[in-house]
Amino acid sequence: EIVDPMPLDQALAEVPADASRWSARAEGEAIELPRPAPARIAGVIGPAGGWTEAQLERLAGQGFRDLRLAGSRLRSETAALAWAAWWARGS
């Protein structure tokens, strides 16, 4: 399920407890990572200007790992498509 944009606090409140958690960031780990094994994955894509330090701390505190989707920063809309393609390739 891909949902409409929402405030970070609301998104975090809706993440299932058993979900693998990933945050799309230009500074994250390379996309070559294998698709996570859990049946549920929660992914967040930040605003065009990137996450604030407070948001990054909040995400890390909730167990999110950074994931780089491309060699450069993507627009939010493009990041959502790249994320879906990464997830679908392992299905």
Short mmCIF file of N, CA, C and O in Angstrom, two decimals:
data_model
loop_
_atom_site.label_atom_id
_atom_site.label_comp_id
_atom_site.label_asym_id
_atom_site.label_seq_id
_atom_site.Cartn_x
_atom_site.Cartn_y
_atom_site.Cartn_z
N GLU A 1 0.84 -1.18 0.00
CA GLU A 1 0.00 0.00 0.00
C GLU A 1 0.88 1.24 0.00
O GLU A 1 1.80 1.36 0.80
N ILE A 2 0.64 2.12 -0.91
CA ILE A 2 1.33 3.40 -0.96
C ILE A 2 0.30 4.44 -0.56
O ILE A 2 -0.81 4.47 -1.11
N VAL A 3 0.64 5.26 0.40
CA VAL A 3 -0.32 6.23 0.92
C VAL A 3 0.08 7.64 0.54
O VAL A 3 1.22 7.91 0.16
N ASP A 4 -0.88 8.54 0.65
CA ASP A 4 -0.63 9.95 0.38
C ASP A 4 0.35 10.52 1.40
O ASP A 4 0.47 9.99 2.51
N PRO A 5 1.01 11.61 1.05
CA PRO A 5 1.92 12.25 2.01
C PRO A 5 1.20 12.58 3.31
O PRO A 5 0.00 12.91 3.31
N MET A 6 1.94 12.46 4.41
CA MET A 6 1.39 12.77 5.72
C MET A 6 2.50 13.23 6.64
O MET A 6 3.68 12.97 6.35
N PRO A 7 2.15 13.89 7.73
CA PRO A 7 3.20 14.30 8.69
C PRO A 7 3.95 13.09 9.23
O PRO A 7 3.39 12.00 9.37
N LEU A 8 5.23 13.28 9.52
CA LEU A 8 6.08 12.18 9.97
C LEU A 8 5.52 11.49 11.21
O LEU A 8 5.48 10.26 11.27
N ASP A 9 5.08 12.25 12.21
CA ASP A 9 4.55 11.64 13.42
C ASP A 9 3.36 10.72 13.12
O ASP A 9 3.25 9.64 13.68
N GLN A 10 2.50 11.14 12.22
CA GLN A 10 1.35 10.31 11.84
C GLN A 10 1.82 9.05 11.12
O GLN A 10 1.34 7.95 11.40
N ALA A 11 2.78 9.21 10.21
CA ALA A 11 3.29 8.04 9.48
C ALA A 11 3.91 7.04 10.44
O ALA A 11 3.66 5.83 10.34
N LEU A 12 4.71 7.51 11.39
CA LEU A 12 5.37 6.60 12.33
C LEU A 12 4.35 5.88 13.21
O LEU A 12 4.54 4.72 13.55
N ALA A 13 3.28 6.55 13.55
CA ALA A 13 2.24 5.93 14.37
C ALA A 13 1.54 4.79 13.64
O ALA A 13 1.00 3.89 14.28
N GLU A 14 1.57 4.82 12.33
CA GLU A 14 0.87 3.81 11.54
C GLU A 14 1.75 2.64 11.09
O GLU A 14 1.28 1.71 10.45
N VAL A 15 3.03 2.68 11.43
CA VAL A 15 3.94 1.60 11.02
C VAL A 15 3.67 0.35 11.85
O VAL A 15 3.70 0.40 13.08
N PRO A 16 3.39 -0.77 11.19
CA PRO A 16 3.18 -2.02 11.93
C PRO A 16 4.43 -2.40 12.73
O PRO A 16 5.56 -2.19 12.28
N ALA A 17 4.23 -2.97 13.89
CA ALA A 17 5.35 -3.32 14.79
C ALA A 17 6.31 -4.31 14.14
O ALA A 17 7.51 -4.28 14.42
N ASP A 18 5.81 -5.20 13.27
CA ASP A 18 6.66 -6.23 12.68
C ASP A 18 7.28 -5.83 11.35
O ASP A 18 7.88 -6.65 10.66
N ALA A 19 7.17 -4.57 10.97
CA ALA A 19 7.67 -4.13 9.66
C ALA A 19 9.17 -3.85 9.68
O ALA A 19 9.71 -3.33 10.66
N SER A 20 9.83 -4.19 8.59
CA SER A 20 11.19 -3.77 8.34
C SER A 20 11.09 -2.28 8.00
O SER A 20 10.21 -1.87 7.27
N ARG A 21 12.00 -1.45 8.53
CA ARG A 21 11.84 0.01 8.43
C ARG A 21 13.01 0.64 7.67
O ARG A 21 14.17 0.44 8.04
N TRP A 22 12.66 1.42 6.64
CA TRP A 22 13.66 2.04 5.78
C TRP A 22 13.29 3.49 5.50
O TRP A 22 12.12 3.82 5.31
N SER A 23 14.28 4.33 5.42
CA SER A 23 14.11 5.75 5.11
C SER A 23 14.95 6.08 3.88
O SER A 23 16.16 5.86 3.88
N ALA A 24 14.30 6.58 2.85
CA ALA A 24 15.02 6.94 1.62
C ALA A 24 15.82 8.22 1.87
O ALA A 24 15.26 9.25 2.24
N ARG A 25 17.14 8.13 1.68
CA ARG A 25 18.04 9.27 1.86
C ARG A 25 19.19 9.18 0.88
O ARG A 25 19.73 8.09 0.67
N ALA A 26 19.56 10.30 0.32
CA ALA A 26 20.70 10.33 -0.61
C ALA A 26 21.97 9.84 0.07
O ALA A 26 22.86 9.30 -0.57
N GLU A 27 22.06 9.98 1.39
CA GLU A 27 23.24 9.58 2.14
C GLU A 27 23.15 8.15 2.68
O GLU A 27 24.01 7.71 3.43
N GLY A 28 22.11 7.43 2.34
CA GLY A 28 21.90 6.10 2.89
C GLY A 28 22.74 5.01 2.26
O GLY A 28 23.59 5.27 1.41
N GLU A 29 22.47 3.76 2.68
CA GLU A 29 23.15 2.60 2.13
C GLU A 29 22.71 2.39 0.68
O GLU A 29 21.59 2.71 0.32
N ALA A 30 23.58 1.82 -0.12
CA ALA A 30 23.29 1.63 -1.54
C ALA A 30 22.10 0.70 -1.76
O ALA A 30 21.87 -0.22 -0.99
N ILE A 31 21.39 0.93 -2.83
CA ILE A 31 20.19 0.15 -3.19
C ILE A 31 20.54 -1.31 -3.49
O ILE A 31 19.67 -2.15 -3.54
N GLU A 32 21.80 -1.64 -3.66
CA GLU A 32 22.18 -3.02 -3.94
C GLU A 32 21.83 -3.96 -2.79
O GLU A 32 21.94 -5.17 -2.92
N LEU A 33 21.41 -3.39 -1.67
CA LEU A 33 20.98 -4.24 -0.56
C LEU A 33 19.87 -5.17 -1.03
O LEU A 33 19.01 -4.78 -1.81
N PRO A 34 19.87 -6.39 -0.57
CA PRO A 34 18.77 -7.28 -0.94
C PRO A 34 17.46 -6.77 -0.35
O PRO A 34 17.46 -6.08 0.66
N ARG A 35 16.41 -7.11 -0.99
CA ARG A 35 15.10 -6.73 -0.47
C ARG A 35 14.92 -7.36 0.90
O ARG A 35 15.24 -8.54 1.08
N PRO A 36 14.42 -6.60 1.87
CA PRO A 36 14.22 -7.17 3.21
C PRO A 36 13.30 -8.38 3.19
O PRO A 36 12.35 -8.44 2.42
N ALA A 37 13.59 -9.36 4.03
CA ALA A 37 12.83 -10.60 4.07
C ALA A 37 11.44 -10.47 4.71
O ALA A 37 10.55 -11.20 4.32
N PRO A 38 11.23 -9.59 5.69
CA PRO A 38 9.91 -9.56 6.31
C PRO A 38 8.79 -9.31 5.30
O PRO A 38 9.00 -8.64 4.29
N ALA A 39 7.64 -9.85 5.60
CA ALA A 39 6.50 -9.67 4.72
C ALA A 39 6.04 -8.22 4.70
O ALA A 39 5.44 -7.76 3.74
N ARG A 40 6.35 -7.48 5.74
CA ARG A 40 5.95 -6.08 5.81
C ARG A 40 7.18 -5.19 5.80
O ARG A 40 8.15 -5.47 6.47
N ILE A 41 7.08 -4.15 5.02
CA ILE A 41 8.15 -3.15 4.98
C ILE A 41 7.51 -1.78 5.08
O ILE A 41 6.47 -1.53 4.48
N ALA A 42 8.12 -0.93 5.86
CA ALA A 42 7.66 0.46 5.96
C ALA A 42 8.77 1.33 5.40
O ALA A 42 9.92 1.23 5.82
N GLY A 43 8.44 2.14 4.46
CA GLY A 43 9.40 3.04 3.87
C GLY A 43 8.89 4.47 3.93
O GLY A 43 7.72 4.72 3.69
N VAL A 44 9.79 5.37 4.25
CA VAL A 44 9.42 6.78 4.27
C VAL A 44 10.33 7.54 3.31
O VAL A 44 11.51 7.23 3.16
N ILE A 45 9.73 8.50 2.64
CA ILE A 45 10.44 9.36 1.71
C ILE A 45 10.25 10.78 2.22
O ILE A 45 9.12 11.22 2.43
N GLY A 46 11.34 11.47 2.44
CA GLY A 46 11.27 12.78 3.04
C GLY A 46 10.94 13.89 2.07
O GLY A 46 10.75 13.66 0.88
N PRO A 47 10.90 15.09 2.59
CA PRO A 47 10.63 16.25 1.75
C PRO A 47 11.80 16.54 0.82
O PRO A 47 12.91 16.04 1.02
N ALA A 48 11.56 17.37 -0.18
CA ALA A 48 12.59 17.66 -1.19
C ALA A 48 13.88 18.17 -0.59
O ALA A 48 14.96 17.83 -1.06
N GLY A 49 13.81 18.93 0.46
CA GLY A 49 15.00 19.47 1.09
C GLY A 49 15.70 18.52 2.03
O GLY A 49 16.76 18.83 2.57
N GLY A 50 15.15 17.35 2.21
CA GLY A 50 15.72 16.36 3.11
C GLY A 50 15.13 16.45 4.52
O GLY A 50 14.39 17.37 4.85
N TRP A 51 15.47 15.47 5.33
CA TRP A 51 14.99 15.42 6.71
C TRP A 51 15.75 16.42 7.58
O TRP A 51 16.93 16.66 7.36
N THR A 52 15.09 16.93 8.61
CA THR A 52 15.79 17.74 9.60
C THR A 52 16.54 16.81 10.54
O THR A 52 16.27 15.61 10.58
N GLU A 53 17.48 17.36 11.30
CA GLU A 53 18.21 16.53 12.27
C GLU A 53 17.25 15.90 13.28
O GLU A 53 17.41 14.74 13.65
N ALA A 54 16.25 16.65 13.72
CA ALA A 54 15.28 16.11 14.67
C ALA A 54 14.50 14.95 14.05
O ALA A 54 14.24 13.94 14.71
N GLN A 55 14.13 15.07 12.78
CA GLN A 55 13.42 13.99 12.11
C GLN A 55 14.31 12.76 11.95
O GLN A 55 13.85 11.63 12.12
N LEU A 56 15.57 12.98 11.61
CA LEU A 56 16.51 11.86 11.47
C LEU A 56 16.66 11.12 12.80
O LEU A 56 16.68 9.88 12.82
N GLU A 57 16.76 11.85 13.88
CA GLU A 57 16.85 11.22 15.21
C GLU A 57 15.57 10.45 15.51
O GLU A 57 15.63 9.33 16.06
N ARG A 58 14.44 11.01 15.17
CA ARG A 58 13.16 10.33 15.42
C ARG A 58 13.08 9.03 14.62
O ARG A 58 12.68 7.99 15.13
N LEU A 59 13.48 9.09 13.35
CA LEU A 59 13.47 7.89 12.51
C LEU A 59 14.41 6.82 13.06
O LEU A 59 14.05 5.64 13.15
N ALA A 60 15.62 7.22 13.42
CA ALA A 60 16.58 6.26 13.97
C ALA A 60 16.05 5.65 15.26
O ALA A 60 16.20 4.44 15.49
N GLY A 61 15.41 6.44 16.08
CA GLY A 61 14.83 5.95 17.32
C GLY A 61 13.70 4.96 17.10
O GLY A 61 13.41 4.13 17.96
N GLN A 62 13.08 5.02 15.94
CA GLN A 62 12.00 4.09 15.59
C GLN A 62 12.52 2.89 14.79
O GLN A 62 11.74 2.08 14.30
N GLY A 63 13.84 2.79 14.64
CA GLY A 63 14.43 1.63 13.97
C GLY A 63 14.56 1.73 12.47
O GLY A 63 14.79 0.72 11.79
N PHE A 64 14.44 2.92 11.89
CA PHE A 64 14.57 3.07 10.45
C PHE A 64 16.04 3.10 10.05
O PHE A 64 16.86 3.71 10.71
N ARG A 65 16.35 2.40 8.96
CA ARG A 65 17.69 2.42 8.37
C ARG A 65 17.62 3.24 7.09
O ARG A 65 16.62 3.19 6.36
N ASP A 66 18.69 3.96 6.79
CA ASP A 66 18.72 4.77 5.58
C ASP A 66 19.02 3.91 4.36
O ASP A 66 19.83 2.99 4.43
N LEU A 67 18.36 4.23 3.27
CA LEU A 67 18.54 3.50 2.02
C LEU A 67 18.68 4.50 0.89
O LEU A 67 17.85 5.40 0.73
N ARG A 68 19.75 4.39 0.11
CA ARG A 68 19.98 5.28 -1.03
C ARG A 68 19.35 4.63 -2.27
O ARG A 68 19.69 3.50 -2.63
N LEU A 69 18.47 5.34 -2.93
CA LEU A 69 17.76 4.82 -4.08
C LEU A 69 18.45 5.12 -5.41
O LEU A 69 18.15 4.50 -6.41
N ALA A 70 19.36 6.10 -5.41
CA ALA A 70 20.06 6.50 -6.64
C ALA A 70 21.37 7.17 -6.27
O ALA A 70 21.62 7.44 -5.09
N GLY A 71 22.16 7.49 -7.27
CA GLY A 71 23.44 8.14 -7.03
C GLY A 71 23.32 9.61 -6.66
O GLY A 71 24.29 10.23 -6.24
N SER A 72 22.15 10.17 -6.81
CA SER A 72 21.93 11.57 -6.45
C SER A 72 20.55 11.69 -5.79
O SER A 72 19.77 10.75 -5.78
N ARG A 73 20.27 12.86 -5.25
CA ARG A 73 18.99 13.10 -4.59
C ARG A 73 17.87 13.05 -5.63
O ARG A 73 17.98 13.65 -6.70
N LEU A 74 16.80 12.34 -5.32
CA LEU A 74 15.65 12.23 -6.21
C LEU A 74 14.51 13.12 -5.73
O LEU A 74 14.38 13.37 -4.54
N ARG A 75 13.69 13.53 -6.66
CA ARG A 75 12.44 14.21 -6.28
C ARG A 75 11.58 13.19 -5.54
O ARG A 75 11.71 11.98 -5.76
N SER A 76 10.71 13.66 -4.69
CA SER A 76 9.87 12.76 -3.89
C SER A 76 9.08 11.79 -4.76
O SER A 76 8.99 10.60 -4.47
N GLU A 77 8.51 12.31 -5.86
CA GLU A 77 7.71 11.46 -6.73
C GLU A 77 8.56 10.37 -7.38
O GLU A 77 8.14 9.22 -7.50
N THR A 78 9.76 10.72 -7.79
CA THR A 78 10.66 9.76 -8.41
C THR A 78 11.14 8.74 -7.38
O THR A 78 11.27 7.54 -7.68
N ALA A 79 11.40 9.21 -6.17
CA ALA A 79 11.84 8.31 -5.10
C ALA A 79 10.77 7.25 -4.82
O ALA A 79 11.10 6.09 -4.59
N ALA A 80 9.52 7.65 -4.83
CA ALA A 80 8.43 6.69 -4.59
C ALA A 80 8.43 5.60 -5.66
O ALA A 80 8.26 4.41 -5.36
N LEU A 81 8.64 5.98 -6.91
CA LEU A 81 8.68 4.99 -8.00
C LEU A 81 9.92 4.09 -7.89
O LEU A 81 9.83 2.88 -8.09
N ALA A 82 11.05 4.68 -7.55
CA ALA A 82 12.28 3.89 -7.39
C ALA A 82 12.10 2.89 -6.25
O ALA A 82 12.53 1.73 -6.34
N TRP A 83 11.49 3.33 -5.18
CA TRP A 83 11.24 2.46 -4.02
C TRP A 83 10.35 1.28 -4.44
O TRP A 83 10.65 0.12 -4.13
N ALA A 84 9.26 1.57 -5.14
CA ALA A 84 8.33 0.52 -5.56
C ALA A 84 9.02 -0.47 -6.49
O ALA A 84 8.81 -1.69 -6.39
N ALA A 85 9.89 0.02 -7.37
CA ALA A 85 10.61 -0.87 -8.29
C ALA A 85 11.56 -1.78 -7.52
O ALA A 85 11.67 -2.97 -7.81
N TRP A 86 12.27 -1.22 -6.52
CA TRP A 86 13.17 -2.04 -5.69
C TRP A 86 12.40 -3.14 -4.99
O TRP A 86 12.81 -4.29 -4.97
N TRP A 87 11.28 -2.79 -4.42
CA TRP A 87 10.48 -3.76 -3.69
C TRP A 87 9.92 -4.83 -4.63
O TRP A 87 9.96 -6.01 -4.35
N ALA A 88 9.42 -4.41 -5.79
CA ALA A 88 8.75 -5.33 -6.72
C ALA A 88 9.74 -6.31 -7.35
O ALA A 88 9.36 -7.43 -7.68
N ARG A 89 11.00 -5.95 -7.50
CA ARG A 89 11.94 -6.83 -8.20
C ARG A 89 12.16 -8.14 -7.46
O ARG A 89 12.54 -9.13 -8.05
N GLY A 90 11.90 -8.15 -6.18
CA GLY A 90 12.09 -9.37 -5.41
C GLY A 90 10.81 -10.17 -5.21
O GLY A 90 10.81 -11.22 -4.63
N SER A 91 9.70 -9.65 -5.73
CA SER A 91 8.42 -10.34 -5.52
C SER A 91 8.25 -11.50 -6.45
O SER A 91 8.75 -11.54 -7.52
#
